[in-house]
GROMACS .gro file of C-alpha atoms in nm:
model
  181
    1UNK     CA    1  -5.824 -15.310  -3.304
    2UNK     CA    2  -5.563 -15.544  -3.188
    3UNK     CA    3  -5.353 -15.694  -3.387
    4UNK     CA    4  -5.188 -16.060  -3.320
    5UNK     CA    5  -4.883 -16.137  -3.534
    6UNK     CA    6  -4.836 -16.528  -3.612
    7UNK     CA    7  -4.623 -16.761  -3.834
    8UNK     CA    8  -4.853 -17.064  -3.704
    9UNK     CA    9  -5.101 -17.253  -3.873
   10UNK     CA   10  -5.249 -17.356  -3.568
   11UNK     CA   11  -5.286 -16.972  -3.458
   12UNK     CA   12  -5.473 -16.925  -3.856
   13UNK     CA   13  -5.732 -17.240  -3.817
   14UNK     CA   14  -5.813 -17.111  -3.454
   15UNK     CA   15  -5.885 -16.735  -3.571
   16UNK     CA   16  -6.047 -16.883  -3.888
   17UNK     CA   17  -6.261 -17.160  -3.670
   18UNK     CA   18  -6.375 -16.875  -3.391
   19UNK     CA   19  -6.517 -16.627  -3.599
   20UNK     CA   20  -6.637 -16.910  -3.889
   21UNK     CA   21  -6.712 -16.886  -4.257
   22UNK     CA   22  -6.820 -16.515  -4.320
   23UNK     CA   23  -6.621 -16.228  -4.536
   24UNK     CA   24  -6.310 -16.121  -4.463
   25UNK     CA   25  -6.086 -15.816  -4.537
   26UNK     CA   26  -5.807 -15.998  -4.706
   27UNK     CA   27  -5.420 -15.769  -4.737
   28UNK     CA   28  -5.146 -15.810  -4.850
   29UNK     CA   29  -4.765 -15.656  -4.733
   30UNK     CA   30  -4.505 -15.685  -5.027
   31UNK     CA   31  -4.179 -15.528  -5.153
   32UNK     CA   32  -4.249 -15.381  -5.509
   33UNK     CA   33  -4.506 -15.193  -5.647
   34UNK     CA   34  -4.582 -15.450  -5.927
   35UNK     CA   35  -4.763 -15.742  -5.869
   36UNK     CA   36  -4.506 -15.939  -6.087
   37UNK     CA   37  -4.245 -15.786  -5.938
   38UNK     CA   38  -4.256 -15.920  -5.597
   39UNK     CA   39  -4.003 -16.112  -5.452
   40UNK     CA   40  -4.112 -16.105  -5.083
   41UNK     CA   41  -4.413 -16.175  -4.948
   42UNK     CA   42  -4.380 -15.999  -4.615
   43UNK     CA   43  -4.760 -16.042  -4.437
   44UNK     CA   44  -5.105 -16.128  -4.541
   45UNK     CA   45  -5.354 -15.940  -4.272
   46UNK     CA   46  -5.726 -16.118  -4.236
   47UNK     CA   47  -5.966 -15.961  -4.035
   48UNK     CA   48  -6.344 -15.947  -3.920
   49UNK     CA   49  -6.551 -15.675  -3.847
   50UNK     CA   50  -6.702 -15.872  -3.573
   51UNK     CA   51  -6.378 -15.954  -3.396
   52UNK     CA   52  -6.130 -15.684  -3.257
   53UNK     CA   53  -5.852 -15.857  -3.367
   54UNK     CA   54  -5.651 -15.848  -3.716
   55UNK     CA   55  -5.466 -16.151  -3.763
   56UNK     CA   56  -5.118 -16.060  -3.919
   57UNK     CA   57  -4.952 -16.360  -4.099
   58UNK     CA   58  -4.548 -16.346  -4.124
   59UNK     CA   59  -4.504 -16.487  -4.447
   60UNK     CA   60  -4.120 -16.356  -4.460
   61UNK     CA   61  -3.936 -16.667  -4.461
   62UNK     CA   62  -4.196 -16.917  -4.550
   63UNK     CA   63  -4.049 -16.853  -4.937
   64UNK     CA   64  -3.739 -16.895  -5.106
   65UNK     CA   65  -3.717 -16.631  -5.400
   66UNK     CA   66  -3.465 -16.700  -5.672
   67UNK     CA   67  -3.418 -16.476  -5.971
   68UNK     CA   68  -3.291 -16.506  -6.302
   69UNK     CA   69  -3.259 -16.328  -6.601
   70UNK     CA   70  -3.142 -16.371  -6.964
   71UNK     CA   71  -2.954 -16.092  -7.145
   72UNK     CA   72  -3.186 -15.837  -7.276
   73UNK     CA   73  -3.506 -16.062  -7.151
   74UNK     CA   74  -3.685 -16.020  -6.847
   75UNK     CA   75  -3.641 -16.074  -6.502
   76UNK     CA   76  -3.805 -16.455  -6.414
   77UNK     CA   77  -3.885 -16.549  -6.034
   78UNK     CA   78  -3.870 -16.881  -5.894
   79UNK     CA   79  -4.108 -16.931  -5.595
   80UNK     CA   80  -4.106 -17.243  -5.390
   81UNK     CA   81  -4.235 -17.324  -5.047
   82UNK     CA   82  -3.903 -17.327  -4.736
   83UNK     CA   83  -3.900 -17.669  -4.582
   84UNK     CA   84  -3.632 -17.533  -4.349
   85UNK     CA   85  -3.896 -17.352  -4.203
   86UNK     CA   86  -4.078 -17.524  -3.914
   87UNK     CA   87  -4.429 -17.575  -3.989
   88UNK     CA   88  -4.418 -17.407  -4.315
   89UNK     CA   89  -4.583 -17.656  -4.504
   90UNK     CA   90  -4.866 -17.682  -4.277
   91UNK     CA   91  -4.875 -17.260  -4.276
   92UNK     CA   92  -4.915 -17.279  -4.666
   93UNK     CA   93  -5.219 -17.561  -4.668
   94UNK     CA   94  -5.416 -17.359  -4.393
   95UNK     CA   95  -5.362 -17.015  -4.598
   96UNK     CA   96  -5.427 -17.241  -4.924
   97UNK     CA   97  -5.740 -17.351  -4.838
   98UNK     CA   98  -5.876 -17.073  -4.676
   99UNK     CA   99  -5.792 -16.863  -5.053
  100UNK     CA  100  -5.977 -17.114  -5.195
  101UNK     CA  101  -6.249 -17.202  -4.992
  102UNK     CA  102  -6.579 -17.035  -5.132
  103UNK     CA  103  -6.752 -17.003  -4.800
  104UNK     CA  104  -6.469 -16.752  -4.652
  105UNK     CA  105  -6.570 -16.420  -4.882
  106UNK     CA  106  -6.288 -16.209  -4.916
  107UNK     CA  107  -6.264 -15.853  -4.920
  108UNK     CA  108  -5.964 -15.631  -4.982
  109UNK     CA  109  -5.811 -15.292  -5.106
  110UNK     CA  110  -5.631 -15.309  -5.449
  111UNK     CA  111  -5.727 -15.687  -5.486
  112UNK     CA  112  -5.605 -15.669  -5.790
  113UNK     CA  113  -5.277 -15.706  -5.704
  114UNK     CA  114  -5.340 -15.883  -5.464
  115UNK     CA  115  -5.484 -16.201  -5.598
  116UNK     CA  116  -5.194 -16.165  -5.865
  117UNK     CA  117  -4.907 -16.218  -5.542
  118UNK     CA  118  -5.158 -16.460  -5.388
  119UNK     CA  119  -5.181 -16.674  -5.703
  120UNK     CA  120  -4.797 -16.656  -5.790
  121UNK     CA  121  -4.725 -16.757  -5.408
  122UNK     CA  122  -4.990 -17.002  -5.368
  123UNK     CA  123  -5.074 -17.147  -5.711
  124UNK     CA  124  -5.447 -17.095  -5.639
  125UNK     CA  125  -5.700 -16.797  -5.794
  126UNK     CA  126  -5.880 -16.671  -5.455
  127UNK     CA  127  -6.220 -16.708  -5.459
  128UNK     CA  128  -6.436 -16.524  -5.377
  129UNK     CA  129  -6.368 -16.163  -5.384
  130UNK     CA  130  -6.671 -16.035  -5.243
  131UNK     CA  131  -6.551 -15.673  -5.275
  132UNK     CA  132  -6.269 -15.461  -5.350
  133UNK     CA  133  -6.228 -15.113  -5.207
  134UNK     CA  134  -6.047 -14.960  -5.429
  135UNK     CA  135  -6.248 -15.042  -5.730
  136UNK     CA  136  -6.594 -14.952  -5.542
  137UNK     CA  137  -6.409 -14.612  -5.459
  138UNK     CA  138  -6.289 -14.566  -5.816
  139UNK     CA  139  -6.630 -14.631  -5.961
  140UNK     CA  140  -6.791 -14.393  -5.688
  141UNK     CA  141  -6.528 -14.067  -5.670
  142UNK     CA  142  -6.347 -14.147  -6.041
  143UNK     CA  143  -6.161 -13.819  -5.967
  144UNK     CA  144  -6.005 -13.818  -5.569
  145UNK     CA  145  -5.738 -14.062  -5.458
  146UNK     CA  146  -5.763 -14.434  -5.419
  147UNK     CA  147  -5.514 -14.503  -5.111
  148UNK     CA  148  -5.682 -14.679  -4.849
  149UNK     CA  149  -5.561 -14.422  -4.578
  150UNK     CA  150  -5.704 -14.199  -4.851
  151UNK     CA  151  -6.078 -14.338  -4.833
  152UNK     CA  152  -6.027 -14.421  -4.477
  153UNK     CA  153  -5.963 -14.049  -4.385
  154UNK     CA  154  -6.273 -13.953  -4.629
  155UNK     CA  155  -6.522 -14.248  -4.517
  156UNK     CA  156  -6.475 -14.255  -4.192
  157UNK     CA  157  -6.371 -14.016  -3.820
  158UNK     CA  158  -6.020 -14.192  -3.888
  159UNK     CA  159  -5.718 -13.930  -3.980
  160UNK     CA  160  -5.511 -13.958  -4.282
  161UNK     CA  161  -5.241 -14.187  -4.103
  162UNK     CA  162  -4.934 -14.084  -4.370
  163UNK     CA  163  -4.809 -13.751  -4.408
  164UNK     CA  164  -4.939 -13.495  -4.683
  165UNK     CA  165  -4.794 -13.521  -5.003
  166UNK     CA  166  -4.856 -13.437  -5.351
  167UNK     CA  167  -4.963 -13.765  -5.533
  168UNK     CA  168  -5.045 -13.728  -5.907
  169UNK     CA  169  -5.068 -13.366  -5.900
  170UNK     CA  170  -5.324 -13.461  -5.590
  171UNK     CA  171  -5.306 -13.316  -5.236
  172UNK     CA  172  -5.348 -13.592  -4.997
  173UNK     CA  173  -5.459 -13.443  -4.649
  174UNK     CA  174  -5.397 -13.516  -4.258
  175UNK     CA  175  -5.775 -13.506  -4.258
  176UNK     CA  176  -6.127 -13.439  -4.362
  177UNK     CA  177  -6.151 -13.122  -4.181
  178UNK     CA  178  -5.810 -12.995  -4.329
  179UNK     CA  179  -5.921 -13.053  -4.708
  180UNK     CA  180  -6.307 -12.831  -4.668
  181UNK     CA  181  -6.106 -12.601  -4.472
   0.00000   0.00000   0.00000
């Protein structure tokens, strides 16, 4: 898989145009573990199984972040789009419409929280989640871990690409092999 990195919209309507209206696996990069507590929008990742590229959108400066917070209330964010950014408004409408546009399916892992950062980013609910890893996963194996390098490692020939750890009184393993062994 190669992946292209890009802060374009031109570089987001090409790799959206070339491979057409089909599903996508839709992620999402962010700084907090709570979808309402993100305050930085790092990437979004969109890829096809047909193509051998991942298109990686930078999304780090295309938002200014403000905070504020009221004595003993809780933390509010501010989101609005950078103008100082070249070509950020033209970044957000091609990532808009794609989230929006019902013939580009969307797929992801935890979209969940996902579609709670896309929607306080980009104003819009995505649509449509054709599938969500995590929740097929959860509904299939109610018991075993739900990290995508998790179901990755289980699924597929792919190794466990994070080191073992104890997660919720769970062993997470390098691989397959090393949790029947």
């Amino acid at each position: 898989v190669e992946f292209v990195l890009t802060d374009r919209a031109e570089d987001v309507a090409d790799y959206l145009l070339r491979l057409g209206r089909r599903a996508y696996a839709v992620d999402v990069e962010t700084n907090a573990e709570e979808a309402w507590d993100v305050s930085d929008l790092r990437c979004i990742g969109i890829g096809h199984a047909g193509s051998p590229e991942v298109l990686v959108i930078d999304t780090r400066n295309l938002f200014k972040v403000s905070t504020t917070q009221e004595p003993d209330g809780p933390l509010c964010f501010s989101i609005e789009l950078n103008f100082e950014l070249e070509g950020a408004s033209a970044l957000f409408q091609i990532i808009k419409m794609f989230l929006l546009d019902p013939r580009f399916g969307k797929f992801g892992q935890n979209f969940q929280y996902d579609s709670i950062v896309l929607r306080r980013f980009f104003g819009v609910q995505t649509t449509p989640i054709v599938g969500d890893v995590k929740l097929a996963h959860h509904n299939l194996y109610p018991d075993e871990p739900h990290k995508l390098g998790w179901i990755a490692m289980e699924s597929t020939e792919a190794e466990y690409w994070k080191p073992p750890r104890k997660i919720s009184n769970a062993l997470i393993y390098r691989d397959f092999l090393e949790l029947v062994v």
